[in-house]
CSV table of C-alpha atoms in Angstrom, one decimal:
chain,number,residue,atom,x,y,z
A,1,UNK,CA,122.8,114.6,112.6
A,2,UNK,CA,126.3,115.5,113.8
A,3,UNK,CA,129.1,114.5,111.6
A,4,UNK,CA,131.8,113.3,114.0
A,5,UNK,CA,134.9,112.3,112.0
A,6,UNK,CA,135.2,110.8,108.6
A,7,UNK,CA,137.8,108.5,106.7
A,8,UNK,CA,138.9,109.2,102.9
A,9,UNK,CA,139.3,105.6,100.5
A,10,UNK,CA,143.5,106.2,99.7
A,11,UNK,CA,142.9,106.2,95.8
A,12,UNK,CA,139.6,106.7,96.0
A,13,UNK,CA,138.1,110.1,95.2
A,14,UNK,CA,135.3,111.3,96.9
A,15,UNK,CA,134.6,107.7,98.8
A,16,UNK,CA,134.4,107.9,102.3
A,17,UNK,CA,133.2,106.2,105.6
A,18,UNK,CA,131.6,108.8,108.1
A,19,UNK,CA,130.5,108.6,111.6
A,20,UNK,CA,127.8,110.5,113.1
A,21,UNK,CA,125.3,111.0,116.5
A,22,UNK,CA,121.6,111.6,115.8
A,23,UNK,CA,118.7,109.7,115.0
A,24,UNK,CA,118.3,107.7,111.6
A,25,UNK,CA,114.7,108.0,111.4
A,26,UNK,CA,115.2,112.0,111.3
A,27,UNK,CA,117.3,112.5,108.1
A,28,UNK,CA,117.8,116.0,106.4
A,29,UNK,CA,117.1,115.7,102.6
A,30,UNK,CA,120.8,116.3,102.2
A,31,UNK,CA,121.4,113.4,104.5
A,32,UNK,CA,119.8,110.9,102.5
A,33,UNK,CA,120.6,107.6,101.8
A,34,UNK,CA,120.2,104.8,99.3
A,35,UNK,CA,119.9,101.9,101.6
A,36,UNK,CA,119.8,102.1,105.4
A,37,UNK,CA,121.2,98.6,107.3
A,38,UNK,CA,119.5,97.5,110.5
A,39,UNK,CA,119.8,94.3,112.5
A,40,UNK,CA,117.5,92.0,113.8
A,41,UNK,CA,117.3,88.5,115.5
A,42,UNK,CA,116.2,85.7,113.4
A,43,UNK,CA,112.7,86.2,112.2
A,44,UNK,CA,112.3,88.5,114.9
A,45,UNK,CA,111.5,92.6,113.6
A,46,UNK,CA,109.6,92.8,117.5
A,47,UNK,CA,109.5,96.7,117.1
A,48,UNK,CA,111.1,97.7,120.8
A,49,UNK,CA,111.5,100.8,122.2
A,50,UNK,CA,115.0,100.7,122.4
A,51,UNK,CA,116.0,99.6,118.8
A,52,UNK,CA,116.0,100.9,115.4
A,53,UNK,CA,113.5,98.8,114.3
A,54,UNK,CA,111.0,100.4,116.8
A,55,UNK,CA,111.7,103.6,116.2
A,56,UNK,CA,110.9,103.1,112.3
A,57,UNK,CA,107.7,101.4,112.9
A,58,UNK,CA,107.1,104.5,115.5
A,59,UNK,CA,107.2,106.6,112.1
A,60,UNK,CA,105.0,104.2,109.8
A,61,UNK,CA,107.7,101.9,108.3
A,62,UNK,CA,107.1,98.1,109.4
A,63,UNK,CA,110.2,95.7,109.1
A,64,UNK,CA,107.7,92.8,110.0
A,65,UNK,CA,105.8,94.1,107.2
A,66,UNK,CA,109.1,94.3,104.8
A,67,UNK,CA,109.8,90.7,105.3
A,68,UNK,CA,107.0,89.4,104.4
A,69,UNK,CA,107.9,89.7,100.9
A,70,UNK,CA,112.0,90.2,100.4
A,71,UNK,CA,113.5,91.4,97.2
A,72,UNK,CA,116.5,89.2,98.0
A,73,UNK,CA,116.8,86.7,100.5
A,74,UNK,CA,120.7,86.2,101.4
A,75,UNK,CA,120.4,84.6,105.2
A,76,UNK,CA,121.2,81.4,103.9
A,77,UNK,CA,124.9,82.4,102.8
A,78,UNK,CA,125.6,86.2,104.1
A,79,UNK,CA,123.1,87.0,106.9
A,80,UNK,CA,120.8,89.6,105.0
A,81,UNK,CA,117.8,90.2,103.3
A,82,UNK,CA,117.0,92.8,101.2
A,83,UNK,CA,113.7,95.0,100.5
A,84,UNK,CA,111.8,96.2,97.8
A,85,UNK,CA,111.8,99.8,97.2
A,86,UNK,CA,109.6,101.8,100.0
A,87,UNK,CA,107.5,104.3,99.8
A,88,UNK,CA,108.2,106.5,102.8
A,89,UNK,CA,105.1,107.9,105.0
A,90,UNK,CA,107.0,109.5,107.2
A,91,UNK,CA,109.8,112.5,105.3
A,92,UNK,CA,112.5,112.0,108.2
A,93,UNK,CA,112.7,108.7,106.6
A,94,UNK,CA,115.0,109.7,103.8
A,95,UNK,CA,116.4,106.0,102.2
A,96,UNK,CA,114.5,103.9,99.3
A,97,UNK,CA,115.7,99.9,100.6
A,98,UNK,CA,116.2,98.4,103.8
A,99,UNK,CA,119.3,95.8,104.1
A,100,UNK,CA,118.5,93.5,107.1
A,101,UNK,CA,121.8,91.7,108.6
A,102,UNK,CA,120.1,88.8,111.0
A,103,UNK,CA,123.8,86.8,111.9
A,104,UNK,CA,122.6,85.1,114.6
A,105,UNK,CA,121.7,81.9,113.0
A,106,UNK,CA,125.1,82.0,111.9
A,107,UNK,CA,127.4,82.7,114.6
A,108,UNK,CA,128.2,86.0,116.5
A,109,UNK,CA,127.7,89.9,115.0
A,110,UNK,CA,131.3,90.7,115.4
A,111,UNK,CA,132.4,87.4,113.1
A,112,UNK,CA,129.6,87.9,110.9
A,113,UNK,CA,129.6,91.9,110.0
A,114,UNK,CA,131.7,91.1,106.5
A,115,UNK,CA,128.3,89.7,105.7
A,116,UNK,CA,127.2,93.0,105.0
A,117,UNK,CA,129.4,93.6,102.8
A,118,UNK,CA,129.4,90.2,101.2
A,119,UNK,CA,126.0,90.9,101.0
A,120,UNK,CA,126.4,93.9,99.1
A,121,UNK,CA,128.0,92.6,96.2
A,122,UNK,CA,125.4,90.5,94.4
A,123,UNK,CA,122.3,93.8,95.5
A,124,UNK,CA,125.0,95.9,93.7
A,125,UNK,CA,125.8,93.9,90.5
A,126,UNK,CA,121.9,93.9,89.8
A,127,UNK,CA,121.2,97.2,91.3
A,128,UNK,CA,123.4,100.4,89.9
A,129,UNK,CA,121.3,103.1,92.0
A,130,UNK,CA,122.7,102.1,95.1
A,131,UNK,CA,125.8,104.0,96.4
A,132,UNK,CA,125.1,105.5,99.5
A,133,UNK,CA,124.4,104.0,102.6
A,134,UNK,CA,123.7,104.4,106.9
A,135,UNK,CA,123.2,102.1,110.1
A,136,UNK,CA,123.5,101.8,113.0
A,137,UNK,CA,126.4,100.7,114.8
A,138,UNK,CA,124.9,97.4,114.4
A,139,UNK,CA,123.9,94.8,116.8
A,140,UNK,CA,125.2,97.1,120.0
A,141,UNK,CA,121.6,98.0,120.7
A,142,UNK,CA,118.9,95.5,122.0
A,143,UNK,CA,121.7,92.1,121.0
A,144,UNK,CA,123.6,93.5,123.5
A,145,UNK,CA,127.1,94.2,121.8
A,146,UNK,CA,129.6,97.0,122.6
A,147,UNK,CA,130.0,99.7,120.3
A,148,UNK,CA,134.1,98.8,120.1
A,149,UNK,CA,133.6,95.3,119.4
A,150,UNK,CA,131.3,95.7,116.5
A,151,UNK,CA,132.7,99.1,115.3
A,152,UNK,CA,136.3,97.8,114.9
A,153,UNK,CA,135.2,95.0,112.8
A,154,UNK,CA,133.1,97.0,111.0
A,155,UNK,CA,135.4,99.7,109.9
A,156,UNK,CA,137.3,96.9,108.9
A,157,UNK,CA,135.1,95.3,106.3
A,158,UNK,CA,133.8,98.7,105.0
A,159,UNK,CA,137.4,99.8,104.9
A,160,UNK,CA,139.3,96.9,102.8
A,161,UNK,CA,136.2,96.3,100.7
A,162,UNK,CA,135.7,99.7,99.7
A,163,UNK,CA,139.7,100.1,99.0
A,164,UNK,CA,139.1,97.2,96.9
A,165,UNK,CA,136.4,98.8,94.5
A,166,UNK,CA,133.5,97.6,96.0
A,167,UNK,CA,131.1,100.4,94.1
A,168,UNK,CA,130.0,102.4,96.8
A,169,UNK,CA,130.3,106.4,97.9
A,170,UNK,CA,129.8,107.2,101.1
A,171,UNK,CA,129.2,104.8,103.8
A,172,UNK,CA,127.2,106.8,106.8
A,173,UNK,CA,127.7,105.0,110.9
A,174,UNK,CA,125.0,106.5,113.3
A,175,UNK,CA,125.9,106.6,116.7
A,176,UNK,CA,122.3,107.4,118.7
A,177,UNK,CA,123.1,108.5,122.2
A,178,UNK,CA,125.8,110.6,123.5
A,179,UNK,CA,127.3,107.7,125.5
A,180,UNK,CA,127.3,105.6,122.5
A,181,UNK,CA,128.9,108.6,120.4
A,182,UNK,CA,131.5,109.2,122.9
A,183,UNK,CA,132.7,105.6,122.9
A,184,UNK,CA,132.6,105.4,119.0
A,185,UNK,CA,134.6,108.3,118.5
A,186,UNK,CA,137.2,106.9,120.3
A,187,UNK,CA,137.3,104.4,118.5
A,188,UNK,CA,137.0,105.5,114.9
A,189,UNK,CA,139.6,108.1,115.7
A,190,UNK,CA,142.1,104.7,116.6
A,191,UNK,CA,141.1,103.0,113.1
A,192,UNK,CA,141.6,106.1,111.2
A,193,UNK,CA,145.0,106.6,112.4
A,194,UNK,CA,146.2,102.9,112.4
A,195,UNK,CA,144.4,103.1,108.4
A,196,UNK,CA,146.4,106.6,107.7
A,197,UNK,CA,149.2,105.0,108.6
A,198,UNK,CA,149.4,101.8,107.3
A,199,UNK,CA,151.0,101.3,103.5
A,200,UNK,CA,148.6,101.5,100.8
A,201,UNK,CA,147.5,98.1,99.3
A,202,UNK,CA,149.6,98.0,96.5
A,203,UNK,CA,148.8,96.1,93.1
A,204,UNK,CA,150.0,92.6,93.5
A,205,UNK,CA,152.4,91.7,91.1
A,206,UNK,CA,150.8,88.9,88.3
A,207,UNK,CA,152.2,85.7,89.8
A,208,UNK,CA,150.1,83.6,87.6
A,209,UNK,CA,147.9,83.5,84.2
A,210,UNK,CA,144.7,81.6,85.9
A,211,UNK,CA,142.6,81.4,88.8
A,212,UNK,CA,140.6,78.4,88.7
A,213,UNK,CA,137.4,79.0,91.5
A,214,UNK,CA,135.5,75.6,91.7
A,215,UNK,CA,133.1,73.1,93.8
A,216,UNK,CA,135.1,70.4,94.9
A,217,UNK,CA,132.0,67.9,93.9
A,218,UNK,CA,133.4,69.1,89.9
A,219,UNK,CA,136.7,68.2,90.7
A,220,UNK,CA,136.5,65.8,87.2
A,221,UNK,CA,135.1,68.5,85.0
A,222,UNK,CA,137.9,71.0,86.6
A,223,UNK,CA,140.8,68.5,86.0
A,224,UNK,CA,139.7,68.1,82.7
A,225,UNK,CA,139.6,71.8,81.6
A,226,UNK,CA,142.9,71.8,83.7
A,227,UNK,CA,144.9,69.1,81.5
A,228,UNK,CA,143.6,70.5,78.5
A,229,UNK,CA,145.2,73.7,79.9
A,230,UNK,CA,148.7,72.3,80.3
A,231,UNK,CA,148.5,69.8,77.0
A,232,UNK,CA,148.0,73.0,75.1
A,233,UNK,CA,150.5,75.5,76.9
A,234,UNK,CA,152.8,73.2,79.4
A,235,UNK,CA,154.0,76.3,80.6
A,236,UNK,CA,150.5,78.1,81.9
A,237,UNK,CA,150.7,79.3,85.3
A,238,UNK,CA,147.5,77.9,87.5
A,239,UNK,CA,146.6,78.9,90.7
A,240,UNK,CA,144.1,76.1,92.6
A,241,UNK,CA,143.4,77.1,96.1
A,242,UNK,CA,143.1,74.0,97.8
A,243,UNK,CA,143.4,75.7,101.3
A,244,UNK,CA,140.5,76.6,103.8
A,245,UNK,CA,139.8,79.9,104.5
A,246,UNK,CA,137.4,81.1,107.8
A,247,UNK,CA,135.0,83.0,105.8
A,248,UNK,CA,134.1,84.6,108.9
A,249,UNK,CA,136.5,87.2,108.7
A,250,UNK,CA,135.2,90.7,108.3
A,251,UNK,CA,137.1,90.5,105.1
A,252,UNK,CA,139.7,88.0,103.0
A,253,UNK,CA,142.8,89.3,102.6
A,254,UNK,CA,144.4,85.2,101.1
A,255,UNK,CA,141.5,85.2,98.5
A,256,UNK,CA,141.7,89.2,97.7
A,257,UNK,CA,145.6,88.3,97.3
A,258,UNK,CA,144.8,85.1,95.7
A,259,UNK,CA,143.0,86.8,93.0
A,260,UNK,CA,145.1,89.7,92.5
A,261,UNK,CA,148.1,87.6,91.3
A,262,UNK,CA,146.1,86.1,88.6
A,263,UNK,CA,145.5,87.5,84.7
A,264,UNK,CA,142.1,85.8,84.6
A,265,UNK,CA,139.4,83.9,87.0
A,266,UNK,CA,137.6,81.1,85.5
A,267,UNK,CA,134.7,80.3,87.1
A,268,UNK,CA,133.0,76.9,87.0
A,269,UNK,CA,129.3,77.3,87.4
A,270,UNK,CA,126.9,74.7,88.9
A,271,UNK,CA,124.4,73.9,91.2
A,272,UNK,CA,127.3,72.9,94.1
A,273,UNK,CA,129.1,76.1,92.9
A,274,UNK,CA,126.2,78.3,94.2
A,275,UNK,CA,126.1,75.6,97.6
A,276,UNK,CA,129.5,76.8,98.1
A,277,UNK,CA,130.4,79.8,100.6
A,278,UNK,CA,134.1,79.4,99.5
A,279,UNK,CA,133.0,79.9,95.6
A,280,UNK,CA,130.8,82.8,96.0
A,281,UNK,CA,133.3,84.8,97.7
A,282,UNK,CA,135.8,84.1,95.5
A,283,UNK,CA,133.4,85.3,92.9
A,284,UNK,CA,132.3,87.9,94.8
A,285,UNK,CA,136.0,89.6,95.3
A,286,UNK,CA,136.7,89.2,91.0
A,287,UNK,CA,133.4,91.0,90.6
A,288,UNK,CA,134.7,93.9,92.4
A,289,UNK,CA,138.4,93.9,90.6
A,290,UNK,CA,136.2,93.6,87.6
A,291,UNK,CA,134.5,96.7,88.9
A,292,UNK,CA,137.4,98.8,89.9
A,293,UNK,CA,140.0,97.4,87.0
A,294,UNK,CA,137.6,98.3,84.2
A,295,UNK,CA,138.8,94.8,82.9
A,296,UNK,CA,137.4,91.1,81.3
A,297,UNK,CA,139.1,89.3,84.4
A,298,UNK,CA,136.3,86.8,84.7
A,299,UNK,CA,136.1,84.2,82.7
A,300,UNK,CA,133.0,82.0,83.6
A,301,UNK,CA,131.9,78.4,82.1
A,302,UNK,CA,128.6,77.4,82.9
A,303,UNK,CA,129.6,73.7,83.7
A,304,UNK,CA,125.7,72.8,84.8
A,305,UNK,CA,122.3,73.9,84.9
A,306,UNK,CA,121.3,76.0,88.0
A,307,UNK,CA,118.9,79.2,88.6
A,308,UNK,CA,122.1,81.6,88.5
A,309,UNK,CA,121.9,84.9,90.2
A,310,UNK,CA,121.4,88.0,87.8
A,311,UNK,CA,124.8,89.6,88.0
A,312,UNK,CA,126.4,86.0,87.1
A,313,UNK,CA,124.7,85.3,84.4
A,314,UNK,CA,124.7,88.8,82.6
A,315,UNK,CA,128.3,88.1,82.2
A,316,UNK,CA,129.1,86.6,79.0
A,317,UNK,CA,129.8,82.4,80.4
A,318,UNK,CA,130.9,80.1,77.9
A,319,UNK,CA,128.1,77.5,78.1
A,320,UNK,CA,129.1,73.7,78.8
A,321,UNK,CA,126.1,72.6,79.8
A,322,UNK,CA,125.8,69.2,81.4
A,323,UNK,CA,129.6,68.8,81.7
A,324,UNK,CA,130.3,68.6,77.6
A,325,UNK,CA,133.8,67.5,77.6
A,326,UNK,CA,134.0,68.7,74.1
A,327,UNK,CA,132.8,71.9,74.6
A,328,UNK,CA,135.1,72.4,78.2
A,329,UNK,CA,137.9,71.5,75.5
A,330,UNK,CA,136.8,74.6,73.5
A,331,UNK,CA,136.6,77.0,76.1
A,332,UNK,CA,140.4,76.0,77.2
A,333,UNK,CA,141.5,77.7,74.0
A,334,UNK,CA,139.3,80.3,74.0
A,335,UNK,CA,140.9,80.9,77.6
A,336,UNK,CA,144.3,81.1,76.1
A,337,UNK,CA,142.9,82.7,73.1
A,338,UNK,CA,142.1,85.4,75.6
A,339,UNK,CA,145.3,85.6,77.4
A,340,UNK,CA,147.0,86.1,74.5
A,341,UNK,CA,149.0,82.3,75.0
């Protein structure tokens, strides 16, 4: 492949975004990858002569095949699915999982692409060899969308989210034909420079000691843990974010924000918690300051019982299960306890 151009992460050493011409399904063993993205309609891996996916079922690698048993299954909430580990039979082939965006049963690519990223976070909590990864400029093949209006978007998801810690190296866009290279250039040479010029995102200043993320159906339990909160310390600062937020941005700069201003996140888990778009993301984003902070910013009760994902429950949740009262009163002084109130 052709490297094109390439943007350096400000702060962060050695992590770039790279844009290159030439043909996924031919990688040089120094080109490979941990996880290649490709796009799909819904339930549809129809292996065409003009999309990625035929071109890696041309080489022996069946997408249709892949989905018949996911490793991860993320439609439902950020427009992927994930595979289990391949074993190549064909050596141009040079990446171990395939990350399947499918947005249209969600809206449009260009709203959607953040998924990917969104996407990323819980396959990298649970999976540490992942760090590298290609595709396509996604969706501007056989859906139909121009390279600028995905690319723009897509730069900036990968961009802000990698800024932000999101635990990733290098992440590799293909461009296949020269027409299609030619227009993306362009284009990544814009983002680059608006990026190079823009200020840095600094550290927000701590405007408050507590996040509280929360379904709205355990508004009771939350107002509890809340009261306790204030009849213990009246002077604790809480942040509730009772605003709505299009998660179909590429990416959230309020929650990132948010978040940011805040000492610790406590998180209430529960069935409706995991039903919640709004909840996950705002897990999502205190996973990756976790990540990139080094620090114990979570701070997660398990409010009631639900078959919680792997990287939330390998964090160390203060157990209320079914909504004890007593046992939400505990964890409010263990909360200040831990922020030294």
């Amino acid at each position: 492949m052709k490297l094109l151009d390439e943007i350096s992460i400000r702060g962060k050493e050695g992590k770039r975004i790279e844009l290159y011409q030439g043909d996924l399904t031919m990688l040089r063993p120094d080109e490979a990858v941990d996880l290649l993205v490709v796009s799909a309609f819904p339930d549809d891996y129809l292996p065409t002569n003009t999309s990625l996916i035929g071109a890696l079922y041309k080489k022996g690698l069946s997408v249709a095949a892949l989905a018949q048993s996911k490793e991860k299954d993320l439609r439902h909430d950020f427009s992927c699915w994930l595979s289990h580990e391949i074993s190549q039979p064909n050596p141009g082939l040079r990446f171990r999982r395939i990350l399947c965006f499918e947005p249209m049963a969600r809206g449009e690519p260009p709203e959607l692409v953040g998924d990917i990223f969104r996407a990323m976070t819980p396959i990298l909590g649970e999976s540490s060899d992942i760090s590298s990864v290609a595709m396509p400029i996604i969706a501007a093949g056989d859906q139909g969308y121009s390279v600028s209006s995905m690319l723009v978007p897509l730069l900036d998801a990968a961009i802000q989210w990698m800024e932000k810690g999101l635990p990733l190296d290098c992440i590799k866009i293909v461009a296949y034909s020269d027409e299609q290279g030619r227009e993306a250039i362009k284009v990544f040479s814009q983002r680059k420079t608006l990026y190079q010029r823009s200020e840095p995102l600094s550290q927000a200043k701590i405007e408050y000691d507590v996040f509280i993320s929360y379904a709205r159906e355990n508004n009771k339990e939350m107002e509890l843990f809340e009261k306790e909160l204030i009849r213990s310390h009246p002077n604790i600062r809480i942040f509730l974010d009772r605003k709505e937020i299009d998660i179909g941005s590429p990416w959230q700069p309020q929650i990132f924000e948010s978040l940011d201003k805040c000492r610790k996140v406590v998180t209430f888990f529960s069935p409706d918690y995991l039903k919640s778009k709004m909840c996950k993301e705002e897990f999502n984003i205190a996973w990756v300051r976790c990540r990139e902070t080094d620090q114990e910013i979570l701070f997660p009760l398990y409010l009631y019982s639900t078959n919680l994902p792997t990287y939330m429950k390998y964090r160390n949740y203060f157990d209320c299960r079914e909504g004890d009262e007593t046992k939400l009163r505990i964890a409010s002084s263990r909360l200040l306890a831990a922020l030294g109130l």
